[in-house]
């Protein structure tokens, strides 16, 4: 019998982020506390740009956007938001969506699987994802449960379970 396997990835569906951004923009345009403060949220190339005339307002825009991401099932660990910066009379926050597992993070996860996971489970880094394989499907499910219990500073999803 061939080994069973699954991949550990860190991916974000771009369309869901876009939908969350559009919902946040609509809410910001309609809310009374954002009237006449130059509040906006939009794509700026690959980054997300939030603007307002005060630091508190721009942080409130970030909060609205985070709420919309959560409602769409996107982990906030994938959102990398900077600090508010003063630019002229406007405060701006640039945020980006992090995708892929870095080599060092993949090695951390592989080490946890080796040290704490069931025996006979192999983990190998493949680009920006991690392939976990074993003869036993129960062992693979135990690895998934183990990793879900850990708190990583990046989002994890399990795909291609076969």
mmCIF file with all atom_site columns, N, CA, C and O in Angstrom, residues 28-62:
data_model
loop_
_atom_site.group_PDB
_atom_site.id
_atom_site.type_symbol
_atom_site.label_atom_id
_atom_site.label_alt_id
_atom_site.label_comp_id
_atom_site.label_asym_id
_atom_site.label_entity_id
_atom_site.label_seq_id
_atom_site.pdbx_PDB_ins_code
_atom_site.Cartn_x
_atom_site.Cartn_y
_atom_site.Cartn_z
_atom_site.occupancy
_atom_site.B_iso_or_equiv
_atom_site.pdbx_formal_charge
_atom_site.auth_seq_id
_atom_site.auth_comp_id
_atom_site.auth_asym_id
_atom_site.auth_atom_id
_atom_site.pdbx_PDB_model_num
ATOM 1   N N  . UNK A 1 28 ? -17.124 52.008 5.440  1.00 0.00 ? 28 UNK A N  1
ATOM 2   C CA . UNK A 1 28 ? -16.438 53.261 5.761  1.00 0.00 ? 28 UNK A CA 1
ATOM 3   C C  . UNK A 1 28 ? -17.133 54.443 5.082  1.00 0.00 ? 28 UNK A C  1
ATOM 4   O O  . UNK A 1 28 ? -17.265 55.518 5.667  1.00 0.00 ? 28 UNK A O  1
ATOM 5   N N  . UNK A 1 29 ? -17.601 54.245 3.848  1.00 0.00 ? 29 UNK A N  1
ATOM 6   C CA . UNK A 1 29 ? -18.265 55.339 3.138  1.00 0.00 ? 29 UNK A CA 1
ATOM 7   C C  . UNK A 1 29 ? -19.627 55.665 3.752  1.00 0.00 ? 29 UNK A C  1
ATOM 8   O O  . UNK A 1 29 ? -20.116 56.776 3.608  1.00 0.00 ? 29 UNK A O  1
ATOM 9   N N  . UNK A 1 30 ? -20.233 54.712 4.465  1.00 0.00 ? 30 UNK A N  1
ATOM 10  C CA . UNK A 1 30 ? -21.573 54.928 5.011  1.00 0.00 ? 30 UNK A CA 1
ATOM 11  C C  . UNK A 1 30 ? -21.594 55.309 6.484  1.00 0.00 ? 30 UNK A C  1
ATOM 12  O O  . UNK A 1 30 ? -22.563 55.890 6.945  1.00 0.00 ? 30 UNK A O  1
ATOM 13  N N  . UNK A 1 31 ? -20.546 54.990 7.232  1.00 0.00 ? 31 UNK A N  1
ATOM 14  C CA . UNK A 1 31 ? -20.565 55.230 8.677  1.00 0.00 ? 31 UNK A CA 1
ATOM 15  C C  . UNK A 1 31 ? -20.423 56.708 9.015  1.00 0.00 ? 31 UNK A C  1
ATOM 16  O O  . UNK A 1 31 ? -19.611 57.421 8.431  1.00 0.00 ? 31 UNK A O  1
ATOM 17  N N  . UNK A 1 32 ? -21.199 57.138 10.009 1.00 0.00 ? 32 UNK A N  1
ATOM 18  C CA . UNK A 1 32 ? -21.227 58.548 10.397 1.00 0.00 ? 32 UNK A CA 1
ATOM 19  C C  . UNK A 1 32 ? -19.871 59.013 10.937 1.00 0.00 ? 32 UNK A C  1
ATOM 20  O O  . UNK A 1 32 ? -19.431 60.129 10.646 1.00 0.00 ? 32 UNK A O  1
ATOM 21  N N  . UNK A 1 33 ? -19.201 58.171 11.733 1.00 0.00 ? 33 UNK A N  1
ATOM 22  C CA . UNK A 1 33 ? -17.928 58.598 12.333 1.00 0.00 ? 33 UNK A CA 1
ATOM 23  C C  . UNK A 1 33 ? -16.795 58.722 11.317 1.00 0.00 ? 33 UNK A C  1
ATOM 24  O O  . UNK A 1 33 ? -15.726 59.237 11.639 1.00 0.00 ? 33 UNK A O  1
ATOM 25  N N  . UNK A 1 34 ? -17.019 58.277 10.072 1.00 0.00 ? 34 UNK A N  1
ATOM 26  C CA . UNK A 1 34 ? -16.003 58.430 9.028  1.00 0.00 ? 34 UNK A CA 1
ATOM 27  C C  . UNK A 1 34 ? -16.363 59.541 8.035  1.00 0.00 ? 34 UNK A C  1
ATOM 28  O O  . UNK A 1 34 ? -15.680 59.726 7.043  1.00 0.00 ? 34 UNK A O  1
ATOM 29  N N  . UNK A 1 35 ? -17.425 60.289 8.294  1.00 0.00 ? 35 UNK A N  1
ATOM 30  C CA . UNK A 1 35 ? -17.809 61.377 7.389  1.00 0.00 ? 35 UNK A CA 1
ATOM 31  C C  . UNK A 1 35 ? -16.811 62.534 7.498  1.00 0.00 ? 35 UNK A C  1
ATOM 32  O O  . UNK A 1 35 ? -16.395 62.905 8.593  1.00 0.00 ? 35 UNK A O  1
ATOM 33  N N  . UNK A 1 36 ? -16.401 63.079 6.381  1.00 0.00 ? 36 UNK A N  1
ATOM 34  C CA . UNK A 1 36 ? -15.533 64.261 6.297  1.00 0.00 ? 36 UNK A CA 1
ATOM 35  C C  . UNK A 1 36 ? -14.179 64.104 6.992  1.00 0.00 ? 36 UNK A C  1
ATOM 36  O O  . UNK A 1 36 ? -13.637 65.078 7.506  1.00 0.00 ? 36 UNK A O  1
ATOM 37  N N  . UNK A 1 37 ? -13.643 62.889 7.025  1.00 0.00 ? 37 UNK A N  1
ATOM 38  C CA . UNK A 1 37 ? -12.304 62.698 7.600  1.00 0.00 ? 37 UNK A CA 1
ATOM 39  C C  . UNK A 1 37 ? -11.341 62.137 6.556  1.00 0.00 ? 37 UNK A C  1
ATOM 40  O O  . UNK A 1 37 ? -10.219 61.789 6.882  1.00 0.00 ? 37 UNK A O  1
ATOM 41  N N  . UNK A 1 38 ? -11.771 62.051 5.312  1.00 0.00 ? 38 UNK A N  1
ATOM 42  C CA . UNK A 1 38 ? -10.903 61.551 4.242  1.00 0.00 ? 38 UNK A CA 1
ATOM 43  C C  . UNK A 1 38 ? -10.571 60.081 4.412  1.00 0.00 ? 38 UNK A C  1
ATOM 44  O O  . UNK A 1 38 ? -9.504  59.635 4.024  1.00 0.00 ? 38 UNK A O  1
ATOM 45  N N  . UNK A 1 39 ? -11.492 59.321 5.010  1.00 0.00 ? 39 UNK A N  1
ATOM 46  C CA . UNK A 1 39 ? -11.246 57.902 5.273  1.00 0.00 ? 39 UNK A CA 1
ATOM 47  C C  . UNK A 1 39 ? -11.420 57.086 4.003  1.00 0.00 ? 39 UNK A C  1
ATOM 48  O O  . UNK A 1 39 ? -12.425 57.224 3.305  1.00 0.00 ? 39 UNK A O  1
ATOM 49  N N  . UNK A 1 40 ? -10.427 56.229 3.724  1.00 0.00 ? 40 UNK A N  1
ATOM 50  C CA . UNK A 1 40 ? -10.545 55.350 2.555  1.00 0.00 ? 40 UNK A CA 1
ATOM 51  C C  . UNK A 1 40 ? -9.676  54.119 2.741  1.00 0.00 ? 40 UNK A C  1
ATOM 52  O O  . UNK A 1 40 ? -8.715  54.132 3.508  1.00 0.00 ? 40 UNK A O  1
ATOM 53  N N  . UNK A 1 41 ? -10.045 53.058 2.014  1.00 0.00 ? 41 UNK A N  1
ATOM 54  C CA . UNK A 1 41 ? -9.249  51.832 1.976  1.00 0.00 ? 41 UNK A CA 1
ATOM 55  C C  . UNK A 1 41 ? -9.266  51.346 0.535  1.00 0.00 ? 41 UNK A C  1
ATOM 56  O O  . UNK A 1 41 ? -10.324 51.348 -0.101 1.00 0.00 ? 41 UNK A O  1
ATOM 57  N N  . UNK A 1 42 ? -8.087  50.983 0.016  1.00 0.00 ? 42 UNK A N  1
ATOM 58  C CA . UNK A 1 42 ? -8.026  50.552 -1.386 1.00 0.00 ? 42 UNK A CA 1
ATOM 59  C C  . UNK A 1 42 ? -6.753  49.769 -1.633 1.00 0.00 ? 42 UNK A C  1
ATOM 60  O O  . UNK A 1 42 ? -5.831  49.777 -0.814 1.00 0.00 ? 42 UNK A O  1
ATOM 61  N N  . UNK A 1 43 ? -6.715  49.100 -2.792 1.00 0.00 ? 43 UNK A N  1
ATOM 62  C CA . UNK A 1 43 ? -5.496  48.421 -3.226 1.00 0.00 ? 43 UNK A CA 1
ATOM 63  C C  . UNK A 1 43 ? -4.519  49.465 -3.728 1.00 0.00 ? 43 UNK A C  1
ATOM 64  O O  . UNK A 1 43 ? -4.910  50.404 -4.414 1.00 0.00 ? 43 UNK A O  1
ATOM 65  N N  . UNK A 1 44 ? -3.260  49.294 -3.389 1.00 0.00 ? 44 UNK A N  1
ATOM 66  C CA . UNK A 1 44 ? -2.199  50.143 -3.922 1.00 0.00 ? 44 UNK A CA 1
ATOM 67  C C  . UNK A 1 44 ? -1.123  49.184 -4.426 1.00 0.00 ? 44 UNK A C  1
ATOM 68  O O  . UNK A 1 44 ? -0.208  48.824 -3.698 1.00 0.00 ? 44 UNK A O  1
ATOM 69  N N  . UNK A 1 45 ? -1.284  48.720 -5.645 1.00 0.00 ? 45 UNK A N  1
ATOM 70  C CA . UNK A 1 45 ? -0.406  47.667 -6.163 1.00 0.00 ? 45 UNK A CA 1
ATOM 71  C C  . UNK A 1 45 ? -0.747  46.368 -5.456 1.00 0.00 ? 45 UNK A C  1
ATOM 72  O O  . UNK A 1 45 ? -1.889  45.943 -5.449 1.00 0.00 ? 45 UNK A O  1
ATOM 73  N N  . UNK A 1 46 ? 0.250   45.737 -4.841 1.00 0.00 ? 46 UNK A N  1
ATOM 74  C CA . UNK A 1 46 ? 0.017   44.486 -4.098 1.00 0.00 ? 46 UNK A CA 1
ATOM 75  C C  . UNK A 1 46 ? -0.316  44.744 -2.632 1.00 0.00 ? 46 UNK A C  1
ATOM 76  O O  . UNK A 1 46 ? -0.639  43.827 -1.899 1.00 0.00 ? 46 UNK A O  1
ATOM 77  N N  . UNK A 1 47 ? -0.215  45.995 -2.205 1.00 0.00 ? 47 UNK A N  1
ATOM 78  C CA . UNK A 1 47 ? -0.484  46.337 -0.807 1.00 0.00 ? 47 UNK A CA 1
ATOM 79  C C  . UNK A 1 47 ? -1.869  46.955 -0.666 1.00 0.00 ? 47 UNK A C  1
ATOM 80  O O  . UNK A 1 47 ? -2.469  47.390 -1.636 1.00 0.00 ? 47 UNK A O  1
ATOM 81  N N  . UNK A 1 48 ? -2.348  47.002 0.569  1.00 0.00 ? 48 UNK A N  1
ATOM 82  C CA . UNK A 1 48 ? -3.631  47.623 0.871  1.00 0.00 ? 48 UNK A CA 1
ATOM 83  C C  . UNK A 1 48 ? -3.319  48.932 1.581  1.00 0.00 ? 48 UNK A C  1
ATOM 84  O O  . UNK A 1 48 ? -2.541  48.954 2.536  1.00 0.00 ? 48 UNK A O  1
ATOM 85  N N  . UNK A 1 49 ? -3.910  50.020 1.113  1.00 0.00 ? 49 UNK A N  1
ATOM 86  C CA . UNK A 1 49 ? -3.654  51.350 1.654  1.00 0.00 ? 49 UNK A CA 1
ATOM 87  C C  . UNK A 1 49 ? -4.885  51.847 2.393  1.00 0.00 ? 49 UNK A C  1
ATOM 88  O O  . UNK A 1 49 ? -5.980  51.861 1.839  1.00 0.00 ? 49 UNK A O  1
ATOM 89  N N  . UNK A 1 50 ? -4.689  52.241 3.668  1.00 0.00 ? 50 UNK A N  1
ATOM 90  C CA . UNK A 1 50 ? -5.763  52.826 4.464  1.00 0.00 ? 50 UNK A CA 1
ATOM 91  C C  . UNK A 1 50 ? -5.362  54.254 4.800  1.00 0.00 ? 50 UNK A C  1
ATOM 92  O O  . UNK A 1 50 ? -4.236  54.486 5.239  1.00 0.00 ? 50 UNK A O  1
ATOM 93  N N  . UNK A 1 51 ? -6.277  55.206 4.592  1.00 0.00 ? 51 UNK A N  1
ATOM 94  C CA . UNK A 1 51 ? -5.969  56.617 4.820  1.00 0.00 ? 51 UNK A CA 1
ATOM 95  C C  . UNK A 1 51 ? -7.078  57.274 5.629  1.00 0.00 ? 51 UNK A C  1
ATOM 96  O O  . UNK A 1 51 ? -8.253  56.957 5.453  1.00 0.00 ? 51 UNK A O  1
ATOM 97  N N  . UNK A 1 52 ? -6.682  58.226 6.499  1.00 0.00 ? 52 UNK A N  1
ATOM 98  C CA . UNK A 1 52 ? -7.634  59.064 7.230  1.00 0.00 ? 52 UNK A CA 1
ATOM 99  C C  . UNK A 1 52 ? -6.869  60.262 7.778  1.00 0.00 ? 52 UNK A C  1
ATOM 100 O O  . UNK A 1 52 ? -5.635  60.303 7.718  1.00 0.00 ? 52 UNK A O  1
ATOM 101 N N  . UNK A 1 53 ? -7.611  61.234 8.355  1.00 0.00 ? 53 UNK A N  1
ATOM 102 C CA . UNK A 1 53 ? -6.937  62.445 8.809  1.00 0.00 ? 53 UNK A CA 1
ATOM 103 C C  . UNK A 1 53 ? -6.443  62.373 10.247 1.00 0.00 ? 53 UNK A C  1
ATOM 104 O O  . UNK A 1 53 ? -5.854  63.323 10.740 1.00 0.00 ? 53 UNK A O  1
ATOM 105 N N  . UNK A 1 54 ? -6.683  61.263 10.954 1.00 0.00 ? 54 UNK A N  1
ATOM 106 C CA . UNK A 1 54 ? -6.135  61.119 12.305 1.00 0.00 ? 54 UNK A CA 1
ATOM 107 C C  . UNK A 1 54 ? -5.693  59.669 12.525 1.00 0.00 ? 54 UNK A C  1
ATOM 108 O O  . UNK A 1 54 ? -6.174  58.749 11.855 1.00 0.00 ? 54 UNK A O  1
ATOM 109 N N  . UNK A 1 55 ? -4.794  59.486 13.487 1.00 0.00 ? 55 UNK A N  1
ATOM 110 C CA . UNK A 1 55 ? -4.254  58.157 13.762 1.00 0.00 ? 55 UNK A CA 1
ATOM 111 C C  . UNK A 1 55 ? -5.352  57.207 14.253 1.00 0.00 ? 55 UNK A C  1
ATOM 112 O O  . UNK A 1 55 ? -5.397  56.045 13.867 1.00 0.00 ? 55 UNK A O  1
ATOM 113 N N  . UNK A 1 56 ? -6.265  57.737 15.101 1.00 0.00 ? 56 UNK A N  1
ATOM 114 C CA . UNK A 1 56 ? -7.348  56.895 15.625 1.00 0.00 ? 56 UNK A CA 1
ATOM 115 C C  . UNK A 1 56 ? -8.269  56.423 14.500 1.00 0.00 ? 56 UNK A C  1
ATOM 116 O O  . UNK A 1 56 ? -8.710  55.281 14.488 1.00 0.00 ? 56 UNK A O  1
ATOM 117 N N  . UNK A 1 57 ? -8.589  57.313 13.577 1.00 0.00 ? 57 UNK A N  1
ATOM 118 C CA . UNK A 1 57 ? -9.490  56.968 12.470 1.00 0.00 ? 57 UNK A CA 1
ATOM 119 C C  . UNK A 1 57 ? -8.868  55.895 11.564 1.00 0.00 ? 57 UNK A C  1
ATOM 120 O O  . UNK A 1 57 ? -9.536  54.985 11.122 1.00 0.00 ? 57 UNK A O  1
ATOM 121 N N  . UNK A 1 58 ? -7.564  56.031 11.264 1.00 0.00 ? 58 UNK A N  1
ATOM 122 C CA . UNK A 1 58 ? -6.933  55.061 10.375 1.00 0.00 ? 58 UNK A CA 1
ATOM 123 C C  . UNK A 1 58 ? -6.844  53.696 11.076 1.00 0.00 ? 58 UNK A C  1
ATOM 124 O O  . UNK A 1 58 ? -6.992  52.650 10.446 1.00 0.00 ? 58 UNK A O  1
ATOM 125 N N  . UNK A 1 59 ? -6.663  53.696 12.407 1.00 0.00 ? 59 UNK A N  1
ATOM 126 C CA . UNK A 1 59 ? -6.685  52.431 13.147 1.00 0.00 ? 59 UNK A CA 1
ATOM 127 C C  . UNK A 1 59 ? -8.085  51.826 13.143 1.00 0.00 ? 59 UNK A C  1
ATOM 128 O O  . UNK A 1 59 ? -8.238  50.607 13.103 1.00 0.00 ? 59 UNK A O  1
ATOM 129 N N  . UNK A 1 60 ? -9.109  52.679 13.176 1.00 0.00 ? 60 UNK A N  1
ATOM 130 C CA . UNK A 1 60 ? -10.497 52.200 13.117 1.00 0.00 ? 60 UNK A CA 1
ATOM 131 C C  . UNK A 1 60 ? -10.780 51.566 11.753 1.00 0.00 ? 60 UNK A C  1
ATOM 132 O O  . UNK A 1 60 ? -11.504 50.562 11.668 1.00 0.00 ? 60 UNK A O  1
ATOM 133 N N  . UNK A 1 61 ? -10.208 52.119 10.691 1.00 0.00 ? 61 UNK A N  1
ATOM 134 C CA . UNK A 1 61 ? -10.367 51.539 9.352  1.00 0.00 ? 61 UNK A CA 1
ATOM 135 C C  . UNK A 1 61 ? -9.739  50.150 9.322  1.00 0.00 ? 61 UNK A C  1
ATOM 136 O O  . UNK A 1 61 ? -10.330 49.196 8.803  1.00 0.00 ? 61 UNK A O  1
ATOM 137 N N  . UNK A 1 62 ? -8.539  50.017 9.909  1.00 0.00 ? 62 UNK A N  1
ATOM 138 C CA . UNK A 1 62 ? -7.875  48.711 9.986  1.00 0.00 ? 62 UNK A CA 1
ATOM 139 C C  . UNK A 1 62 ? -8.754  47.718 10.753 1.00 0.00 ? 62 UNK A C  1
ATOM 140 O O  . UNK A 1 62 ? -8.892  46.567 10.349 1.00 0.00 ? 62 UNK A O  1
#
